[in-house]
């Protein structure tokens, strides 16, 4: 019984396992029926990048394994169909055509180079098969605007701003790009040039090296670069060509101190794959490298890749570069897009064209993928976290990532900084790039440059195989204190002068040696070969490397040459004869002030007198009386303030307010007049014949200038006719012409730059004086070619000199050694008279104060006598009669004012005193028109004392008392005689 039960148990277990196995097989078979294989093409070079090609291909296969390991439920499985082509574009096109027509691939990853890709993408566009590049970086590919092309490698145009930021940070002004003559090399140049121009760095030369160049051709091109002054080079080429370039550059000495080598990212991205010889020749190279964030997934991928290569060939050291990472992400993006497009387990049909050909490589009859547009949209919206960083497609290109700035030292590259969209940063963190960073202020820290140097190269040097700096100097007959060209006993040309000494002193301050020679700008007979404009133009033509002399900075010259900072003062002045001012001007006392100021002062004297009369005549007896008396008093009072001799007492507060301001104005005017007149009679003995060049134009006087000078153009612009302009070469000629004057065929004035005018006055200081500057210039400077690197260095040296005593000592040496004049003779003369412009603020304040006082007075007067303007309803006088009534009241004295009320109180006090006056003085006032003063003794009127019109003032209290006493004595005597 137990045996039977045991048999049944084994049978049940067998049935259970059989059922489980059948279920698993059925499920596997069902699942295998839903998985859809999708052909995807891969085009790689056969001969080139043999090891690198294997690394890229293994990265793609590992990407497929990783993708479907995490997405096992997907219905599609990519099948990589690899084609190995030769380096030519024809071979790559044939491989792509074979994949499209025979393998019916849904997408193609590759080819490798930009030139091959530019040819293949047209096939993909016609067949609606996306072409996905992970290694072609030329920006010209996306500019073709082909919709079925995706550039999942970072374009070269995204790194030009990082390179230009490095150039700006170190202050280099000239850069020479060295690039390969292919689609890849030429595509970046327009973007790189524009980026360099934005940081004020120019490209004087472009070095193009063919892709098939031999070592001899490379050396020949590098030797040509050695003869140029630029020492900053940007290398953009393929890895195999750049490795040969750096090896040859080291052999001929171009990896020594003073040189700067910058590289684009492809060279440094594949630096680990280079052998030790190439890396040793690249010591001190600086460049950009695509930044890939370190993640555990990346570390695991590198370990797995090395294990796979070690299994097959232990001697091979597989180093993963950024292109392998981009290939990994490209497979991820294609797998996601295909799964998104398929949706259901259906096949990917192709539609054959009518002209289909039997030949697999026929360029006619492309099969068109029906799922191409959907796959195009799916790839355009791909977004995920890739092995090389965040993956996003924008405009058919992968989103730009950050760059790290690296320096090649030892056996690898050392990171010295980073570049983000915000600029250069030291580290990448959450706060980095939060604000715009100035590249010119960025500090990379210590860098070991070529030649094992720690000092930053200045970016240019004089060519090691070049000639000395050819410096042109002008040839002159006079004013040789600036530049003098002469022959010594050995018939050797000797150049001396103030300008020459300043240049030599500036060169001594440079941090490097400067080899140069002076070459006179002269004809074979020794005479001048042309004007200063022509001399500057020789620099533009390349006949001279610089110009040293008394060359004025001019806007028209700056169009084709550059000037250093000026080493002399600026301006164009005018020299005119002087006259004895004391003996020839009897009205010298009028000279301290100009005529407009004199007239303004006279007007204000009359005006202030009138204002004071208006404010005082109704309440102040000193401003009353006959009309002429009132006018004379008012004007006298105003004018007497000039010497503060006024004695009239002011009663009105408004008048006192006006006089306070006016007295202050008069005080300032008096002080200025006294100082100017004292200087005129005690210091200044000579005066110029003319102080304004416009006067010379109006009088059509002759004016002189130095031959071949730019002053001629300035005088023409002012309005001088050619017949009135005369050129001279020596000081003696100028002195003779000025002594004659225009009437005798000479000149009335001589015009030139201020430094030379001072030199002329140093010799003739007692006969002439300098007026000006009449034109503005920027002074004398040295001339160099446009964007010459010497301009900044020499300008800095000139600034250091002008900030000290060295230039002043040179001026004393050259300009004072023959002068017997006093230092005051160097002072320029413009005008000794003060005009209205110097005091207009004072007159404005005085005028506003007086107007304000008048307004207040008029308003108060009208308000007080408003009864005149407001008449009863039955009486409607005309406006003119009202104005006449107001005017009549205005010219009368104001008996209600405090001054007259006080006088009346004093008089009443005197008249009411019985001890002093036996009689009574009675004042009758009727309507302010008729006034009568009578004396009464008892009840009898003795006589009428005063009968005065209303516009006369009452006598004072004392006068009334005296008059009454005399009348009392007379009355007493009369009474005695009568008795």
PDB file of C-alpha atoms in Angstrom, residues 595-830:
ATOM      1  CA  UNK A 595      32.546 146.322 -22.925  1.00  0.00           C
ATOM      2  CA  UNK A 596      29.577 144.075 -22.281  1.00  0.00           C
ATOM      3  CA  UNK A 597      30.455 143.982 -18.589  1.00  0.00           C
ATOM      4  CA  UNK A 598      30.878 147.756 -18.447  1.00  0.00           C
ATOM      5  CA  UNK A 599      27.466 148.307 -20.031  1.00  0.00           C
ATOM      6  CA  UNK A 600      25.843 145.779 -17.710  1.00  0.00           C
ATOM      7  CA  UNK A 601      27.300 147.502 -14.644  1.00  0.00           C
ATOM      8  CA  UNK A 602      26.099 150.925 -15.827  1.00  0.00           C
ATOM      9  CA  UNK A 603      22.639 149.568 -16.457  1.00  0.00           C
ATOM     10  CA  UNK A 604      22.457 148.027 -12.993  1.00  0.00           C
ATOM     11  CA  UNK A 605      23.578 151.285 -11.359  1.00  0.00           C
ATOM     12  CA  UNK A 606      20.615 153.079 -12.934  1.00  0.00           C
ATOM     13  CA  UNK A 607      18.287 150.160 -12.340  1.00  0.00           C
ATOM     14  CA  UNK A 608      19.157 149.742  -8.640  1.00  0.00           C
ATOM     15  CA  UNK A 609      18.803 153.510  -8.142  1.00  0.00           C
ATOM     16  CA  UNK A 610      15.340 153.394  -9.660  1.00  0.00           C
ATOM     17  CA  UNK A 611      14.341 150.440  -7.475  1.00  0.00           C
ATOM     18  CA  UNK A 612      15.527 152.228  -4.331  1.00  0.00           C
ATOM     19  CA  UNK A 613      13.600 155.396  -5.339  1.00  0.00           C
ATOM     20  CA  UNK A 614      10.417 153.378  -5.879  1.00  0.00           C
ATOM     21  CA  UNK A 615      10.719 151.793  -2.475  1.00  0.00           C
ATOM     22  CA  UNK A 616      11.788 154.940  -0.570  1.00  0.00           C
ATOM     23  CA  UNK A 617      10.331 158.141  -2.104  1.00  0.00           C
ATOM     24  CA  UNK A 618       6.916 157.908  -0.353  1.00  0.00           C
ATOM     25  CA  UNK A 619       8.350 157.485   3.151  1.00  0.00           C
ATOM     26  CA  UNK A 620      11.855 159.004   3.014  1.00  0.00           C
ATOM     27  CA  UNK A 621      12.284 162.799   2.731  1.00  0.00           C
ATOM     28  CA  UNK A 622      15.844 162.327   1.361  1.00  0.00           C
ATOM     29  CA  UNK A 623      14.369 160.905  -1.850  1.00  0.00           C
ATOM     30  CA  UNK A 624      11.779 163.666  -2.303  1.00  0.00           C
ATOM     31  CA  UNK A 625      11.888 167.102  -3.830  1.00  0.00           C
ATOM     32  CA  UNK A 626      11.950 168.338  -7.422  1.00  0.00           C
ATOM     33  CA  UNK A 627      12.147 165.724 -10.162  1.00  0.00           C
ATOM     34  CA  UNK A 628      15.775 166.352 -11.084  1.00  0.00           C
ATOM     35  CA  UNK A 629      16.702 166.290  -7.430  1.00  0.00           C
ATOM     36  CA  UNK A 630      15.056 162.893  -6.970  1.00  0.00           C
ATOM     37  CA  UNK A 631      16.749 161.447 -10.104  1.00  0.00           C
ATOM     38  CA  UNK A 632      20.128 162.760  -9.076  1.00  0.00           C
ATOM     39  CA  UNK A 633      19.761 161.468  -5.545  1.00  0.00           C
ATOM     40  CA  UNK A 634      18.753 157.984  -6.713  1.00  0.00           C
ATOM     41  CA  UNK A 635      21.581 157.641  -9.228  1.00  0.00           C
ATOM     42  CA  UNK A 636      24.084 159.111  -6.809  1.00  0.00           C
ATOM     43  CA  UNK A 637      23.016 156.742  -4.107  1.00  0.00           C
ATOM     44  CA  UNK A 638      23.419 153.705  -6.393  1.00  0.00           C
ATOM     45  CA  UNK A 639      26.771 154.778  -7.852  1.00  0.00           C
ATOM     46  CA  UNK A 640      28.224 155.766  -4.492  1.00  0.00           C
ATOM     47  CA  UNK A 641      27.987 152.148  -3.419  1.00  0.00           C
ATOM     48  CA  UNK A 642      30.952 151.440  -5.720  1.00  0.00           C
ATOM     49  CA  UNK A 643      33.218 153.155  -3.182  1.00  0.00           C
ATOM     50  CA  UNK A 644      30.778 152.712  -0.277  1.00  0.00           C
ATOM     51  CA  UNK A 645      30.321 156.506   0.063  1.00  0.00           C
ATOM     52  CA  UNK A 646      26.523 156.597   0.229  1.00  0.00           C
ATOM     53  CA  UNK A 647      25.117 158.600   3.184  1.00  0.00           C
ATOM     54  CA  UNK A 648      21.390 158.524   2.525  1.00  0.00           C
ATOM     55  CA  UNK A 649      19.511 156.592   5.160  1.00  0.00           C
ATOM     56  CA  UNK A 650      17.156 153.884   3.952  1.00  0.00           C
ATOM     57  CA  UNK A 651      13.836 153.466   5.712  1.00  0.00           C
ATOM     58  CA  UNK A 652      12.131 150.613   3.819  1.00  0.00           C
ATOM     59  CA  UNK A 653      13.042 147.026   4.702  1.00  0.00           C
ATOM     60  CA  UNK A 654      12.617 146.043   1.063  1.00  0.00           C
ATOM     61  CA  UNK A 655      15.154 148.674   0.006  1.00  0.00           C
ATOM     62  CA  UNK A 656      17.551 147.474   2.682  1.00  0.00           C
ATOM     63  CA  UNK A 657      17.156 143.875   1.365  1.00  0.00           C
ATOM     64  CA  UNK A 658      17.970 144.981  -2.179  1.00  0.00           C
ATOM     65  CA  UNK A 659      20.959 147.040  -1.062  1.00  0.00           C
ATOM     66  CA  UNK A 660      22.435 144.159   0.961  1.00  0.00           C
ATOM     67  CA  UNK A 661      22.654 142.020  -2.183  1.00  0.00           C
ATOM     68  CA  UNK A 662      23.772 144.894  -4.400  1.00  0.00           C
ATOM     69  CA  UNK A 663      26.534 145.934  -2.001  1.00  0.00           C
ATOM     70  CA  UNK A 664      27.813 142.319  -2.061  1.00  0.00           C
ATOM     71  CA  UNK A 665      27.840 142.371  -5.867  1.00  0.00           C
ATOM     72  CA  UNK A 666      29.661 145.702  -5.886  1.00  0.00           C
ATOM     73  CA  UNK A 667      32.203 144.339  -3.432  1.00  0.00           C
ATOM     74  CA  UNK A 668      33.046 141.388  -5.706  1.00  0.00           C
ATOM     75  CA  UNK A 669      33.280 143.659  -8.756  1.00  0.00           C
ATOM     76  CA  UNK A 670      35.513 146.120  -6.940  1.00  0.00           C
ATOM     77  CA  UNK A 671      37.899 143.435  -5.763  1.00  0.00           C
ATOM     78  CA  UNK A 672      38.182 141.960  -9.268  1.00  0.00           C
ATOM     79  CA  UNK A 673      38.693 145.346 -10.901  1.00  0.00           C
ATOM     80  CA  UNK A 674      41.364 146.349  -8.412  1.00  0.00           C
ATOM     81  CA  UNK A 675      43.276 143.092  -8.850  1.00  0.00           C
ATOM     82  CA  UNK A 676      43.099 143.182 -12.655  1.00  0.00           C
ATOM     83  CA  UNK A 677      44.146 146.821 -12.876  1.00  0.00           C
ATOM     84  CA  UNK A 678      47.030 146.273 -10.482  1.00  0.00           C
ATOM     85  CA  UNK A 679      48.260 143.319 -12.540  1.00  0.00           C
ATOM     86  CA  UNK A 680      47.906 145.347 -15.720  1.00  0.00           C
ATOM     87  CA  UNK A 681      50.076 148.213 -14.510  1.00  0.00           C
ATOM     88  CA  UNK A 682      52.605 146.298 -12.448  1.00  0.00           C
ATOM     89  CA  UNK A 683      53.182 142.916 -14.154  1.00  0.00           C
ATOM     90  CA  UNK A 684      52.032 142.718 -17.727  1.00  0.00           C
ATOM     91  CA  UNK A 685      53.949 145.031 -20.020  1.00  0.00           C
ATOM     92  CA  UNK A 686      53.244 143.544 -23.451  1.00  0.00           C
ATOM     93  CA  UNK A 687      49.965 142.593 -25.093  1.00  0.00           C
ATOM     94  CA  UNK A 688      49.189 140.547 -28.239  1.00  0.00           C
ATOM     95  CA  UNK A 689      48.105 142.312 -31.378  1.00  0.00           C
ATOM     96  CA  UNK A 690      45.207 139.855 -31.771  1.00  0.00           C
ATOM     97  CA  UNK A 691      43.695 137.195 -29.515  1.00  0.00           C
ATOM     98  CA  UNK A 692      41.194 135.467 -31.799  1.00  0.00           C
ATOM     99  CA  UNK A 693      41.822 133.630 -35.041  1.00  0.00           C
ATOM    100  CA  UNK A 694      38.367 134.640 -36.296  1.00  0.00           C
ATOM    101  CA  UNK A 695      39.596 138.244 -36.380  1.00  0.00           C
ATOM    102  CA  UNK A 696      42.369 137.193 -38.748  1.00  0.00           C
ATOM    103  CA  UNK A 697      39.805 135.539 -41.018  1.00  0.00           C
ATOM    104  CA  UNK A 698      37.575 138.636 -41.079  1.00  0.00           C
ATOM    105  CA  UNK A 699      40.493 140.997 -41.736  1.00  0.00           C
ATOM    106  CA  UNK A 700      41.921 138.625 -44.371  1.00  0.00           C
ATOM    107  CA  UNK A 701      45.339 138.641 -42.759  1.00  0.00           C
ATOM    108  CA  UNK A 702      48.134 136.316 -43.781  1.00  0.00           C
ATOM    109  CA  UNK A 703      48.840 133.346 -41.504  1.00  0.00           C
ATOM    110  CA  UNK A 704      51.903 131.125 -41.484  1.00  0.00           C
ATOM    111  CA  UNK A 705      52.402 127.397 -40.798  1.00  0.00           C
ATOM    112  CA  UNK A 706      55.218 124.877 -41.011  1.00  0.00           C
ATOM    113  CA  UNK A 707      55.656 123.186 -44.353  1.00  0.00           C
ATOM    114  CA  UNK A 708      54.073 119.698 -44.687  1.00  0.00           C
ATOM    115  CA  UNK A 709      52.150 120.219 -41.437  1.00  0.00           C
ATOM    116  CA  UNK A 710      48.587 119.100 -40.712  1.00  0.00           C
ATOM    117  CA  UNK A 711      47.829 122.673 -39.554  1.00  0.00           C
ATOM    118  CA  UNK A 712      47.182 123.613 -43.167  1.00  0.00           C
ATOM    119  CA  UNK A 713      44.003 121.523 -43.206  1.00  0.00           C
ATOM    120  CA  UNK A 714      42.820 123.073 -39.937  1.00  0.00           C
ATOM    121  CA  UNK A 715      43.310 126.599 -41.255  1.00  0.00           C
ATOM    122  CA  UNK A 716      41.388 125.727 -44.409  1.00  0.00           C
ATOM    123  CA  UNK A 717      38.510 124.457 -42.308  1.00  0.00           C
ATOM    124  CA  UNK A 718      38.405 127.717 -40.365  1.00  0.00           C
ATOM    125  CA  UNK A 719      37.963 129.702 -43.581  1.00  0.00           C
ATOM    126  CA  UNK A 720      41.383 130.933 -44.705  1.00  0.00           C
ATOM    127  CA  UNK A 721      41.986 131.235 -48.412  1.00  0.00           C
ATOM    128  CA  UNK A 722      45.033 129.582 -49.971  1.00  0.00           C
ATOM    129  CA  UNK A 723      46.439 132.969 -50.861  1.00  0.00           C
ATOM    130  CA  UNK A 724      46.468 133.934 -47.182  1.00  0.00           C
ATOM    131  CA  UNK A 725      48.352 130.832 -46.027  1.00  0.00           C
ATOM    132  CA  UNK A 726      52.139 130.822 -46.181  1.00  0.00           C
ATOM    133  CA  UNK A 727      54.429 127.913 -45.254  1.00  0.00           C
ATOM    134  CA  UNK A 728      57.874 128.189 -43.665  1.00  0.00           C
ATOM    135  CA  UNK A 729      60.643 125.819 -42.651  1.00  0.00           C
ATOM    136  CA  UNK A 730      62.922 127.737 -40.252  1.00  0.00           C
ATOM    137  CA  UNK A 731      62.409 129.922 -37.229  1.00  0.00           C
ATOM    138  CA  UNK A 732      64.288 132.764 -38.897  1.00  0.00           C
ATOM    139  CA  UNK A 733      61.816 132.806 -41.789  1.00  0.00           C
ATOM    140  CA  UNK A 734      58.903 132.866 -39.362  1.00  0.00           C
ATOM    141  CA  UNK A 735      60.441 135.713 -37.333  1.00  0.00           C
ATOM    142  CA  UNK A 736      61.051 137.781 -40.436  1.00  0.00           C
ATOM    143  CA  UNK A 737      57.498 137.267 -41.720  1.00  0.00           C
ATOM    144  CA  UNK A 738      55.948 138.163 -38.360  1.00  0.00           C
ATOM    145  CA  UNK A 739      58.070 141.300 -38.152  1.00  0.00           C
ATOM    146  CA  UNK A 740      56.829 142.511 -41.542  1.00  0.00           C
ATOM    147  CA  UNK A 741      53.155 141.945 -40.921  1.00  0.00           C
ATOM    148  CA  UNK A 742      50.406 141.392 -43.491  1.00  0.00           C
ATOM    149  CA  UNK A 743      50.697 144.906 -44.937  1.00  0.00           C
ATOM    150  CA  UNK A 744      54.325 144.397 -45.915  1.00  0.00           C
ATOM    151  CA  UNK A 745      53.857 140.906 -47.316  1.00  0.00           C
ATOM    152  CA  UNK A 746      54.515 139.037 -44.094  1.00  0.00           C
ATOM    153  CA  UNK A 747      52.114 137.292 -41.731  1.00  0.00           C
ATOM    154  CA  UNK A 748      49.988 138.439 -38.813  1.00  0.00           C
ATOM    155  CA  UNK A 749      50.196 135.139 -36.914  1.00  0.00           C
ATOM    156  CA  UNK A 750      51.933 131.785 -36.951  1.00  0.00           C
ATOM    157  CA  UNK A 751      50.001 128.614 -36.114  1.00  0.00           C
ATOM    158  CA  UNK A 752      51.359 125.224 -35.039  1.00  0.00           C
ATOM    159  CA  UNK A 753      51.370 122.709 -32.210  1.00  0.00           C
ATOM    160  CA  UNK A 754      51.891 123.945 -28.676  1.00  0.00           C
ATOM    161  CA  UNK A 755      55.253 122.179 -28.069  1.00  0.00           C
ATOM    162  CA  UNK A 756      56.839 123.789 -31.125  1.00  0.00           C
ATOM    163  CA  UNK A 757      55.307 127.153 -30.296  1.00  0.00           C
ATOM    164  CA  UNK A 758      56.995 127.030 -26.909  1.00  0.00           C
ATOM    165  CA  UNK A 759      60.237 126.201 -28.637  1.00  0.00           C
ATOM    166  CA  UNK A 760      59.826 129.231 -30.894  1.00  0.00           C
ATOM    167  CA  UNK A 761      59.002 131.517 -27.956  1.00  0.00           C
ATOM    168  CA  UNK A 762      62.065 130.263 -26.131  1.00  0.00           C
ATOM    169  CA  UNK A 763      64.081 132.026 -28.822  1.00  0.00           C
ATOM    170  CA  UNK A 764      61.876 135.093 -29.398  1.00  0.00           C
ATOM    171  CA  UNK A 765      60.089 135.487 -26.094  1.00  0.00           C
ATOM    172  CA  UNK A 766      60.200 139.321 -25.949  1.00  0.00           C
ATOM    173  CA  UNK A 767      58.810 139.863 -29.444  1.00  0.00           C
ATOM    174  CA  UNK A 768      55.899 137.435 -29.550  1.00  0.00           C
ATOM    175  CA  UNK A 769      53.381 135.751 -27.369  1.00  0.00           C
ATOM    176  CA  UNK A 770      51.318 132.583 -27.670  1.00  0.00           C
ATOM    177  CA  UNK A 771      47.518 132.551 -27.915  1.00  0.00           C
ATOM    178  CA  UNK A 772      45.622 129.389 -27.308  1.00  0.00           C
ATOM    179  CA  UNK A 773      45.257 126.594 -27.697  1.00  0.00           C
ATOM    180  CA  UNK A 774      42.974 127.536 -30.563  1.00  0.00           C
ATOM    181  CA  UNK A 775      42.526 123.916 -31.743  1.00  0.00           C
ATOM    182  CA  UNK A 776      42.371 120.714 -29.718  1.00  0.00           C
ATOM    183  CA  UNK A 777      44.724 117.837 -30.540  1.00  0.00           C
ATOM    184  CA  UNK A 778      45.943 114.806 -28.614  1.00  0.00           C
ATOM    185  CA  UNK A 779      49.651 115.616 -28.618  1.00  0.00           C
ATOM    186  CA  UNK A 780      52.698 113.834 -30.051  1.00  0.00           C
ATOM    187  CA  UNK A 781      52.880 110.040 -30.058  1.00  0.00           C
ATOM    188  CA  UNK A 782      54.683 107.122 -31.674  1.00  0.00           C
ATOM    189  CA  UNK A 783      53.157 105.340 -34.673  1.00  0.00           C
ATOM    190  CA  UNK A 784      52.778 101.573 -35.112  1.00  0.00           C
ATOM    191  CA  UNK A 785      50.815  99.327 -37.481  1.00  0.00           C
ATOM    192  CA  UNK A 786      47.204  98.577 -36.713  1.00  0.00           C
ATOM    193  CA  UNK A 787      46.804  96.225 -33.712  1.00  0.00           C
ATOM    194  CA  UNK A 788      50.522  95.989 -33.184  1.00  0.00           C
ATOM    195  CA  UNK A 789      51.298  94.311 -29.839  1.00  0.00           C
ATOM    196  CA  UNK A 790      53.964  96.947 -29.236  1.00  0.00           C
ATOM    197  CA  UNK A 791      51.350  99.685 -28.869  1.00  0.00           C
ATOM    198  CA  UNK A 792      50.134  98.537 -25.463  1.00  0.00           C
ATOM    199  CA  UNK A 793      53.633  97.922 -24.087  1.00  0.00           C
ATOM    200  CA  UNK A 794      55.132 101.196 -25.332  1.00  0.00           C
ATOM    201  CA  UNK A 795      52.048 103.124 -24.174  1.00  0.00           C
ATOM    202  CA  UNK A 796      52.471 101.662 -20.693  1.00  0.00           C
ATOM    203  CA  UNK A 797      56.126 102.648 -20.713  1.00  0.00           C
ATOM    204  CA  UNK A 798      55.267 106.207 -21.819  1.00  0.00           C
ATOM    205  CA  UNK A 799      52.719 106.496 -19.019  1.00  0.00           C
ATOM    206  CA  UNK A 800      55.318 105.372 -16.513  1.00  0.00           C
ATOM    207  CA  UNK A 801      57.706 108.017 -17.815  1.00  0.00           C
ATOM    208  CA  UNK A 802      55.240 110.897 -17.879  1.00  0.00           C
ATOM    209  CA  UNK A 803      54.254 110.073 -14.313  1.00  0.00           C
ATOM    210  CA  UNK A 804      57.820 110.769 -13.161  1.00  0.00           C
ATOM    211  CA  UNK A 805      60.553 113.321 -13.730  1.00  0.00           C
ATOM    212  CA  UNK A 806      62.269 111.716 -16.700  1.00  0.00           C
ATOM    213  CA  UNK A 807      60.219 113.494 -19.392  1.00  0.00           C
ATOM    214  CA  UNK A 808      60.570 116.820 -17.556  1.00  0.00           C
ATOM    215  CA  UNK A 809      64.331 116.395 -17.434  1.00  0.00           C
ATOM    216  CA  UNK A 810      64.414 115.659 -21.157  1.00  0.00           C
ATOM    217  CA  UNK A 811      62.339 118.772 -21.850  1.00  0.00           C
ATOM    218  CA  UNK A 812      64.733 120.915 -19.862  1.00  0.00           C
ATOM    219  CA  UNK A 813      67.665 119.375 -21.687  1.00  0.00           C
ATOM    220  CA  UNK A 814      66.310 120.023 -25.168  1.00  0.00           C
ATOM    221  CA  UNK A 815      64.066 123.067 -24.855  1.00  0.00           C
ATOM    222  CA  UNK A 816      65.663 125.220 -22.140  1.00  0.00           C
ATOM    223  CA  UNK A 817      69.349 125.033 -22.901  1.00  0.00           C
ATOM    224  CA  UNK A 818      69.262 127.889 -25.468  1.00  0.00           C
ATOM    225  CA  UNK A 819      66.573 130.018 -23.814  1.00  0.00           C
ATOM    226  CA  UNK A 820      67.364 133.198 -21.899  1.00  0.00           C
ATOM    227  CA  UNK A 821      63.708 134.001 -21.294  1.00  0.00           C
ATOM    228  CA  UNK A 822      61.967 133.979 -17.985  1.00  0.00           C
ATOM    229  CA  UNK A 823      59.603 131.182 -17.120  1.00  0.00           C
ATOM    230  CA  UNK A 824      56.677 133.560 -17.445  1.00  0.00           C
ATOM    231  CA  UNK A 825      57.288 133.779 -21.147  1.00  0.00           C
ATOM    232  CA  UNK A 826      55.963 130.270 -21.559  1.00  0.00           C
ATOM    233  CA  UNK A 827      52.529 131.277 -20.357  1.00  0.00           C
ATOM    234  CA  UNK A 828      49.863 131.417 -22.992  1.00  0.00           C
ATOM    235  CA  UNK A 829      47.699 134.512 -23.496  1.00  0.00           C
ATOM    236  CA  UNK A 830      44.067 134.281 -24.299  1.00  0.00           C
TER     237      UNK A 830
END
